[in-house]
Coordinates of C-alpha atoms and ligand atoms in Angstrom, one line a residue:
M1 CA 188.8 -18.9 115.2
S2 CA 185.4 -18.1 113.9
D3 CA 184.3 -16.7 110.6
P4 CA 185.2 -13.3 110.2
R5 CA 182.0 -12.7 107.8
P6 CA 178.5 -12.5 109.8
S7 CA 175.7 -14.1 108.2
L8 CA 171.8 -13.7 108.8
P9 CA 171.0 -15.4 112.0
E10 CA 168.4 -18.1 111.4
H11 CA 166.2 -17.2 114.3
G12 CA 165.1 -13.7 115.4
S13 CA 166.3 -12.1 118.6
D14 CA 163.9 -10.3 120.8
W15 CA 164.3 -6.4 120.9
P16 CA 165.5 -5.3 124.4
S17 CA 168.2 -8.3 124.3
L18 CA 168.9 -6.4 120.9
R19 CA 168.9 -2.9 122.2
E20 CA 171.2 -3.8 125.0
R21 CA 173.7 -5.3 122.6
M22 CA 173.8 -2.2 120.5
R23 CA 174.3 -0.2 123.3
S24 CA 177.2 -2.0 124.4
L25 CA 178.4 -1.5 120.6
G26 CA 178.4 1.7 121.4
S27 CA 180.2 2.0 124.7
H28 CA 183.7 2.4 123.4
D29 CA 182.3 5.2 120.8
A30 CA 183.2 9.1 121.1
D31 CA 181.2 10.2 124.4
W32 CA 179.5 12.9 122.7
R33 CA 176.5 12.8 125.0
R34 CA 179.2 14.3 127.9
A35 CA 180.1 16.5 125.1
R36 CA 183.4 14.9 124.9
T37 CA 183.6 15.2 121.4
A38 CA 183.7 18.3 119.3
V39 CA 183.2 17.0 115.8
Y40 CA 180.7 15.1 114.2
V41 CA 177.8 15.6 116.8
F42 CA 176.2 18.5 117.4
N43 CA 174.3 18.5 120.6
A44 CA 171.9 21.4 121.6
G45 CA 170.6 19.4 124.7
E46 CA 168.3 16.6 125.9
D47 CA 165.1 18.5 124.6
V48 CA 166.3 19.2 121.1
L49 CA 167.6 15.4 120.6
Q50 CA 164.0 14.4 121.9
V51 CA 162.2 16.1 119.3
A52 CA 164.5 15.3 116.5
K53 CA 164.0 11.4 117.6
E54 CA 160.6 11.5 117.7
A55 CA 159.5 13.1 114.9
Y56 CA 161.7 11.1 112.9
A57 CA 160.0 8.1 114.1
L58 CA 156.7 9.3 113.5
Y59 CA 157.6 9.8 109.3
Q60 CA 160.7 6.9 109.4
S61 CA 158.5 4.7 107.1
E62 CA 157.3 7.8 104.7
N63 CA 159.1 8.2 101.7
A64 CA 159.3 11.9 100.0
L65 CA 160.4 10.0 96.4
G66 CA 156.2 10.2 96.4
P67 CA 155.0 13.7 96.9
M68 CA 151.9 12.9 95.7
A69 CA 151.1 10.2 98.0
F70 CA 152.5 12.2 101.1
P71 CA 151.7 15.8 100.6
S72 CA 152.7 16.1 104.3
L73 CA 156.4 15.8 103.4
R74 CA 155.9 18.0 100.8
Q75 CA 154.4 20.4 102.7
M76 CA 157.1 19.9 105.5
E77 CA 160.1 20.1 102.7
D78 CA 158.6 23.1 100.9
D79 CA 158.1 25.1 104.7
V80 CA 161.7 24.0 105.4
V81 CA 163.4 25.3 102.5
G82 CA 161.0 28.3 102.5
M83 CA 162.9 29.0 106.0
G84 CA 166.2 28.6 104.8
L85 CA 165.6 30.8 101.5
S86 CA 164.2 33.6 104.4
L87 CA 167.2 33.3 106.5
L88 CA 169.6 33.6 103.6
H89 CA 168.1 36.6 102.3
A90 CA 167.1 34.5 98.7
P91 CA 164.8 36.8 96.3
E92 CA 161.7 36.3 95.1
G93 CA 161.6 33.3 92.8
A94 CA 164.5 31.2 94.7
R95 CA 164.2 27.8 95.2
G96 CA 165.9 24.9 96.8
S97 CA 165.5 21.2 97.8
M98 CA 166.5 19.5 100.8
T99 CA 169.2 16.6 100.5
S100 CA 170.8 14.1 102.8
G101 CA 173.9 16.3 103.9
G102 CA 176.5 18.8 102.8
T103 CA 178.0 16.6 100.3
E104 CA 174.9 16.1 98.3
S105 CA 173.9 19.7 98.5
I106 CA 177.2 20.6 96.9
L107 CA 177.4 18.0 94.2
L108 CA 174.1 19.2 93.0
A109 CA 175.3 22.9 93.1
V110 CA 178.1 21.9 90.7
K111 CA 175.8 20.2 88.7
A112 CA 173.6 22.8 88.1
C113 CA 176.2 25.0 87.4
R114 CA 177.5 22.4 85.1
E115 CA 174.3 22.1 83.3
E116 CA 173.5 26.1 83.0
A117 CA 176.7 26.2 81.2
R118 CA 176.2 23.6 78.9
A119 CA 172.8 25.0 78.1
R120 CA 174.8 28.1 77.1
G121 CA 176.4 25.9 74.7
L122 CA 180.3 25.9 76.9
D123 CA 181.9 22.8 76.5
T124 CA 182.5 21.6 79.8
T125 CA 184.9 19.0 79.5
D126 CA 187.7 19.5 82.8
A127 CA 185.7 22.9 83.3
E128 CA 187.1 24.3 86.7
I129 CA 186.0 25.4 90.0
V130 CA 188.1 28.1 91.5
A131 CA 188.2 27.6 95.4
P132 CA 190.3 28.4 98.2
Y133 CA 192.7 25.6 99.9
S134 CA 190.2 25.4 102.7
V135 CA 187.2 24.6 100.8
H136 CA 185.4 21.2 101.8
P137 CA 186.4 18.2 99.9
A138 CA 182.9 17.6 99.0
F139 CA 183.8 19.9 96.0
D140 CA 186.7 17.9 94.7
K141 CA 184.3 14.8 95.3
A142 CA 181.3 16.4 93.0
A143 CA 184.3 17.7 90.4
R144 CA 185.5 14.0 89.9
Y145 CA 182.0 12.4 89.6
L146 CA 181.0 15.1 86.9
G147 CA 184.0 15.7 85.1
L148 CA 185.3 18.9 86.4
R149 CA 188.6 19.8 88.1
V150 CA 188.9 21.9 91.7
V151 CA 192.0 24.3 91.3
R152 CA 192.6 25.1 95.2
I153 CA 193.9 28.7 95.8
P154 CA 196.3 28.9 98.7
V155 CA 194.5 31.2 101.6
A156 CA 195.9 34.5 102.4
A157 CA 197.7 35.4 105.6
D158 CA 194.3 35.6 107.7
L159 CA 193.4 32.1 106.7
R160 CA 190.8 33.3 104.2
A161 CA 190.4 33.0 101.0
D162 CA 192.9 35.2 98.7
V163 CA 190.4 36.7 96.3
D164 CA 193.4 38.4 94.2
A165 CA 195.0 35.2 93.9
M166 CA 191.7 33.6 93.0
A167 CA 191.3 36.2 90.4
R168 CA 194.1 35.6 88.7
A169 CA 193.6 31.9 88.6
I170 CA 190.4 32.5 86.6
G171 CA 191.0 30.9 83.1
P172 CA 188.9 30.1 79.9
R173 CA 187.7 26.7 81.5
T174 CA 186.6 28.2 84.8
L175 CA 183.0 28.3 85.6
M176 CA 182.4 28.3 89.6
L177 CA 183.7 30.4 92.3
V178 CA 183.4 29.2 96.3
G179 CA 183.7 30.5 99.3
S180 CA 182.8 29.1 102.4
A181 CA 181.1 30.5 105.4
P182 CA 182.6 29.3 107.6
C183 CA 185.3 27.2 106.0
F184 CA 185.6 23.7 108.4
P185 CA 189.6 24.0 109.1
Y186 CA 189.6 27.3 110.7
G187 CA 185.9 28.2 111.1
L188 CA 186.8 31.7 109.3
V189 CA 183.9 32.9 106.8
D190 CA 185.7 33.8 103.5
P191 CA 185.2 37.5 102.1
I192 CA 182.3 36.5 100.4
A193 CA 181.7 40.3 99.4
E194 CA 184.8 40.5 97.3
L195 CA 184.2 36.8 95.5
S196 CA 180.5 38.4 94.9
T197 CA 182.0 41.3 92.8
L198 CA 184.8 39.2 91.4
A199 CA 181.9 36.4 90.0
L200 CA 179.8 39.3 89.0
E201 CA 182.6 41.0 86.8
R202 CA 183.8 37.4 85.3
E203 CA 180.5 36.3 85.1
L204 CA 180.8 33.2 87.2
W205 CA 178.6 31.2 89.4
L206 CA 179.6 31.7 92.8
H207 CA 178.8 28.9 95.3
V208 CA 178.9 29.5 99.0
D209 CA 179.5 26.4 101.2
A210 CA 177.4 27.8 104.4
C211 CA 177.2 23.6 105.5
V212 CA 178.5 24.6 108.7
G213 CA 177.2 28.4 109.4
G214 CA 174.1 28.4 107.3
Y215 CA 171.8 28.1 110.3
F216 CA 174.0 29.3 112.8
A217 CA 175.6 32.8 111.2
P218 CA 172.2 34.5 110.8
F219 CA 171.6 34.0 114.5
A220 CA 174.9 35.0 115.4
R221 CA 174.0 38.4 113.3
M222 CA 171.1 38.8 114.8
N223 CA 172.9 38.8 118.3
G224 CA 175.1 41.4 117.1
V225 CA 178.5 39.4 116.0
A226 CA 180.0 41.5 112.9
V227 CA 179.5 38.6 110.7
P228 CA 180.0 40.2 107.0
P229 CA 177.5 39.4 104.4
F230 CA 177.8 36.3 102.9
D231 CA 174.4 35.4 101.7
F232 CA 171.7 35.8 98.6
E233 CA 171.9 39.6 99.9
L234 CA 175.2 39.8 97.6
Q235 CA 174.2 39.7 93.9
G236 CA 177.0 37.6 93.0
V237 CA 175.7 34.4 94.9
R238 CA 174.4 32.1 93.0
S239 CA 173.8 29.0 95.3
I240 CA 174.1 28.1 98.5
S241 CA 174.7 24.9 100.9
A242 CA 173.3 25.0 104.2
D243 CA 173.2 22.0 106.4
L244 CA 170.2 21.2 108.7
H245 CA 172.1 18.6 110.5
K246 CA 175.0 20.5 112.0
Y247 CA 173.9 23.8 113.7
G248 CA 170.3 23.5 112.8
Y249 CA 170.8 20.9 115.3
V250 CA 168.0 18.4 113.5
A251 CA 168.7 14.4 112.8
K252 CA 171.4 13.3 110.6
G253 CA 170.5 13.2 106.6
A254 CA 169.1 16.8 106.5
S255 CA 170.4 19.7 104.4
T256 CA 169.2 22.6 102.0
I257 CA 170.4 23.2 98.6
L258 CA 169.5 26.6 98.1
H259 CA 169.3 28.6 94.2
R260 CA 168.7 32.1 93.1
S261 CA 166.2 31.4 90.6
E262 CA 164.1 28.8 89.4
A263 CA 165.7 28.5 86.4
Q264 CA 169.0 27.4 88.1
W265 CA 167.1 24.8 90.6
Q266 CA 165.8 22.9 87.3
H267 CA 169.5 22.2 86.5
Q268 CA 169.9 20.2 89.1
T269 CA 166.8 18.1 88.7
F270 CA 166.7 14.5 86.9
T271 CA 163.7 13.3 84.5
F272 CA 163.6 10.1 82.9
D273 CA 160.8 8.3 81.2
D274 CA 162.4 5.7 79.0
W275 CA 161.5 2.7 80.9
P276 CA 158.0 1.0 81.7
A277 CA 157.2 2.6 85.0
G278 CA 156.2 5.8 84.0
G279 CA 158.2 9.2 84.0
M280 CA 160.2 9.9 87.0
M281 CA 161.4 13.5 88.1
T282 CA 163.7 13.4 91.3
P283 CA 165.2 17.2 92.3
T284 CA 168.0 15.7 94.1
L285 CA 170.8 12.7 94.1
A286 CA 168.8 10.3 95.9
G287 CA 165.6 8.1 94.8
T288 CA 163.8 6.9 98.0
R289 CA 164.3 10.3 100.1
P290 CA 163.8 9.6 104.2
G291 CA 160.8 11.1 105.5
G292 CA 162.1 11.1 108.9
A293 CA 164.9 13.3 108.0
I294 CA 162.6 16.1 106.5
A295 CA 160.0 15.6 109.6
S296 CA 163.0 16.1 111.7
A297 CA 164.2 19.4 110.3
W298 CA 160.6 20.4 110.4
A299 CA 160.2 19.4 113.8
V300 CA 163.5 21.2 115.3
L301 CA 163.1 24.5 113.3
H302 CA 159.3 24.9 114.5
Y303 CA 160.8 23.7 118.0
L304 CA 163.5 26.2 118.5
G305 CA 162.2 29.1 116.4
V306 CA 164.3 32.5 115.9
E307 CA 164.5 32.8 119.8
G308 CA 166.0 29.3 120.3
Y309 CA 168.4 29.9 117.7
R310 CA 169.6 32.7 118.9
E311 CA 170.2 31.4 122.4
K312 CA 172.1 28.4 121.0
A313 CA 174.2 30.5 119.0
R314 CA 174.7 33.0 122.0
I315 CA 175.6 30.0 124.3
V316 CA 177.8 28.6 121.8
C317 CA 179.9 31.8 120.9
E318 CA 180.5 32.8 124.5
T319 CA 181.7 29.5 125.0
R320 CA 183.9 30.0 122.1
E321 CA 185.3 32.8 123.5
R322 CA 185.8 31.8 127.1
L323 CA 188.1 28.7 125.3
M324 CA 189.8 31.3 123.0
T325 CA 190.8 33.6 125.7
A326 CA 191.8 31.1 128.3
I327 CA 193.8 28.7 125.5
R328 CA 195.7 32.1 124.6
A329 CA 196.5 32.9 128.2
M330 CA 198.3 29.7 128.4
D331 CA 202.2 29.5 127.9
G332 CA 203.2 28.9 124.4
L333 CA 199.3 28.5 123.0
C334 CA 197.9 30.1 120.1
T335 CA 194.6 30.8 118.2
Y336 CA 194.4 31.0 114.6
G337 CA 192.3 33.7 112.8
D338 CA 189.2 35.6 113.9
P339 CA 186.9 33.3 114.3
Q340 CA 183.4 34.5 115.1
L341 CA 181.1 31.2 114.9
G342 CA 181.3 28.0 116.5
L343 CA 184.7 26.5 115.2
F344 CA 188.4 27.3 116.1
T345 CA 191.9 25.9 115.8
Y346 CA 194.7 26.5 118.5
G347 CA 198.2 25.4 118.6
S348 CA 201.4 26.3 120.0
T349 CA 204.8 27.7 119.3
T350 CA 206.8 25.7 121.4
L351 CA 205.4 22.3 121.6
D352 CA 203.3 19.9 118.9
P353 CA 199.7 20.3 119.1
F354 CA 199.5 16.7 117.6
A355 CA 201.2 15.6 120.8
I356 CA 199.1 17.6 123.3
W357 CA 195.9 16.2 121.2
G358 CA 196.9 12.7 122.0
Q359 CA 197.0 13.9 125.7
M360 CA 193.7 15.0 125.6
A361 CA 192.4 12.3 123.7
R362 CA 193.9 9.6 126.5
R363 CA 191.7 12.1 128.5
G364 CA 188.6 11.2 126.6
W365 CA 188.3 14.2 124.2
F366 CA 187.9 13.6 120.8
T367 CA 188.5 16.6 118.6
G368 CA 189.4 17.4 115.3
L369 CA 193.1 18.2 113.8
T370 CA 194.3 20.3 111.1
T371 CA 197.7 20.1 109.3
E372 CA 198.5 23.7 107.7
P373 CA 199.1 24.9 110.3
R374 CA 199.6 22.0 113.0
A375 CA 196.4 22.7 115.3
I376 CA 193.9 21.4 117.1
H377 CA 190.1 22.1 115.9
L378 CA 187.1 22.6 117.8
M379 CA 183.7 22.7 116.3
L380 CA 181.7 23.6 119.7
S381 CA 177.8 22.8 120.5
P382 CA 175.7 24.4 123.0
A383 CA 176.4 21.4 125.7
H384 CA 180.2 22.2 125.4
A385 CA 179.2 25.2 127.8
D386 CA 179.1 22.9 130.8
V387 CA 182.4 21.3 130.2
V388 CA 184.5 24.4 129.4
D389 CA 186.6 24.0 132.8
E390 CA 187.0 20.2 132.7
Y391 CA 188.4 20.9 128.9
L392 CA 190.6 23.4 130.0
D393 CA 191.8 21.9 133.0
D394 CA 192.9 18.8 131.3
L395 CA 194.6 20.9 128.5
R396 CA 197.1 22.5 131.1
A397 CA 197.7 18.7 132.0
S398 CA 198.1 17.9 128.8
V399 CA 200.4 20.9 127.9
A400 CA 202.6 20.2 131.2
A401 CA 203.0 16.7 129.8
V402 CA 204.1 17.1 126.4
A403 CA 206.2 19.9 127.9
A404 CA 207.7 17.3 130.5
T405 CA 208.3 14.7 127.5
G406 CA 210.0 17.6 125.3
E407 CA 207.9 16.8 122.6
A408 CA 208.6 19.6 120.2
A409 CA 206.5 21.5 117.5
G410 CA 206.6 19.4 114.3
D411 CA 208.8 16.3 115.7
T412 CA 205.9 13.7 116.5
K413 CA 204.2 13.7 113.2
A414 CA 205.0 10.0 112.5
R415 CA 203.4 9.4 116.3
Y416 CA 200.1 11.1 115.7
A417 CA 199.5 12.0 112.2
Ligands
LIG501 C1 182.0 23.5 105.3 C2 181.5 22.1 104.8 N1 180.8 21.5 103.8 C3 180.4 20.2 103.8 C4 180.5 19.2 104.5 C5 180.2 18.1 104.1 O1 178.6 17.6 104.5 P1 178.5 16.3 104.9 O2 179.4 15.7 105.8 O3 177.0 16.4 105.5 O4 178.5 16.3 103.4 C6 181.3 19.7 105.8 C7 181.1 18.9 106.7 O5 181.5 19.2 107.7 C8 181.4 21.0 105.8 O6 182.0 21.6 107.2

């Protein structure tokens, strides 16, 4: 038996053979290039992928830790953040940063909120974030890192945040309220306007997690989709996380954290000078920050422009509607809530959705699941427009296969959970 722990090879290999080995390593991965996955990857087409890749490669060695050495990256980050602030109706004086992803953006929002409270003389030990049950675990991660606590409140019957219940959960230790636009599990936009009013009334920091919708919902709205207000146009919204590496279609490692004011943004930064190499100020969690991620974001935003993003949003919304309509027409299947963007969930009143998911996985479709309710979760990309019919054919076959084995709703948890 070979040693399970690999060691660095004594001699180097040639790149073509390494590339071959790497390709073969990926041969069992989810087949996102053929749009067989509806989670983890956002595929807006070969041309966008190419721009993202080439732009990344152009700046892959540059380091945004050194904006004086690389004014190019400073300029590109300022441009990208500026575009995010404008799209999301930020007021004059708002400020933001690019980060490595949604989790980092959320962590920085929570940190800024905590530091701001401390600056007001509050004791933040075990301070609380009141959030709907559907918010991303990144808030729990941030809370755990920063010594806070998330209080998750069950969602309302429409699967969106229950604002009255959240109001009742606010206590003396509450610092932050959260709503999602949309939340990951159901793809639904929480009632952010009501949360904004509540935040203003109770003088709390409202963070909107638009990691999924930040670079999608504005374009869907421009296309006429009735997405309710969710961004800085609501006065109670203090910060927004919006990921570029999701529906911005840029290379991974790119998100934005946006603050209503410069003063808020200052609370997310870190400064230190008590060591032998001079003062250090970092606006985000990272030290070294990959130039490639910033360059890729800058390039794709310019490549697509408003027109391009509107077209991608139109394709995704249309694909979602086609899928939802066909799924609802299938015997025993149902969809959940009233999703308006690129995500939705569907399940069954008679068959176990996890069993159907298993059948679909055997047919090569790799998608997500939700547990409450038990449902199949799809996060759609423009590339899915080309595979709707194939997906539905396989779904009909999968439903028939599950019905034939008599796997009823709820009785296959051990097998598929
Ligand atoms: C709503 C929402 N917030 C935050 C995140 C975390 O983003 P990331 O995986 O980029 O850290 C996700 C990821 O899917 C998400 O869907």
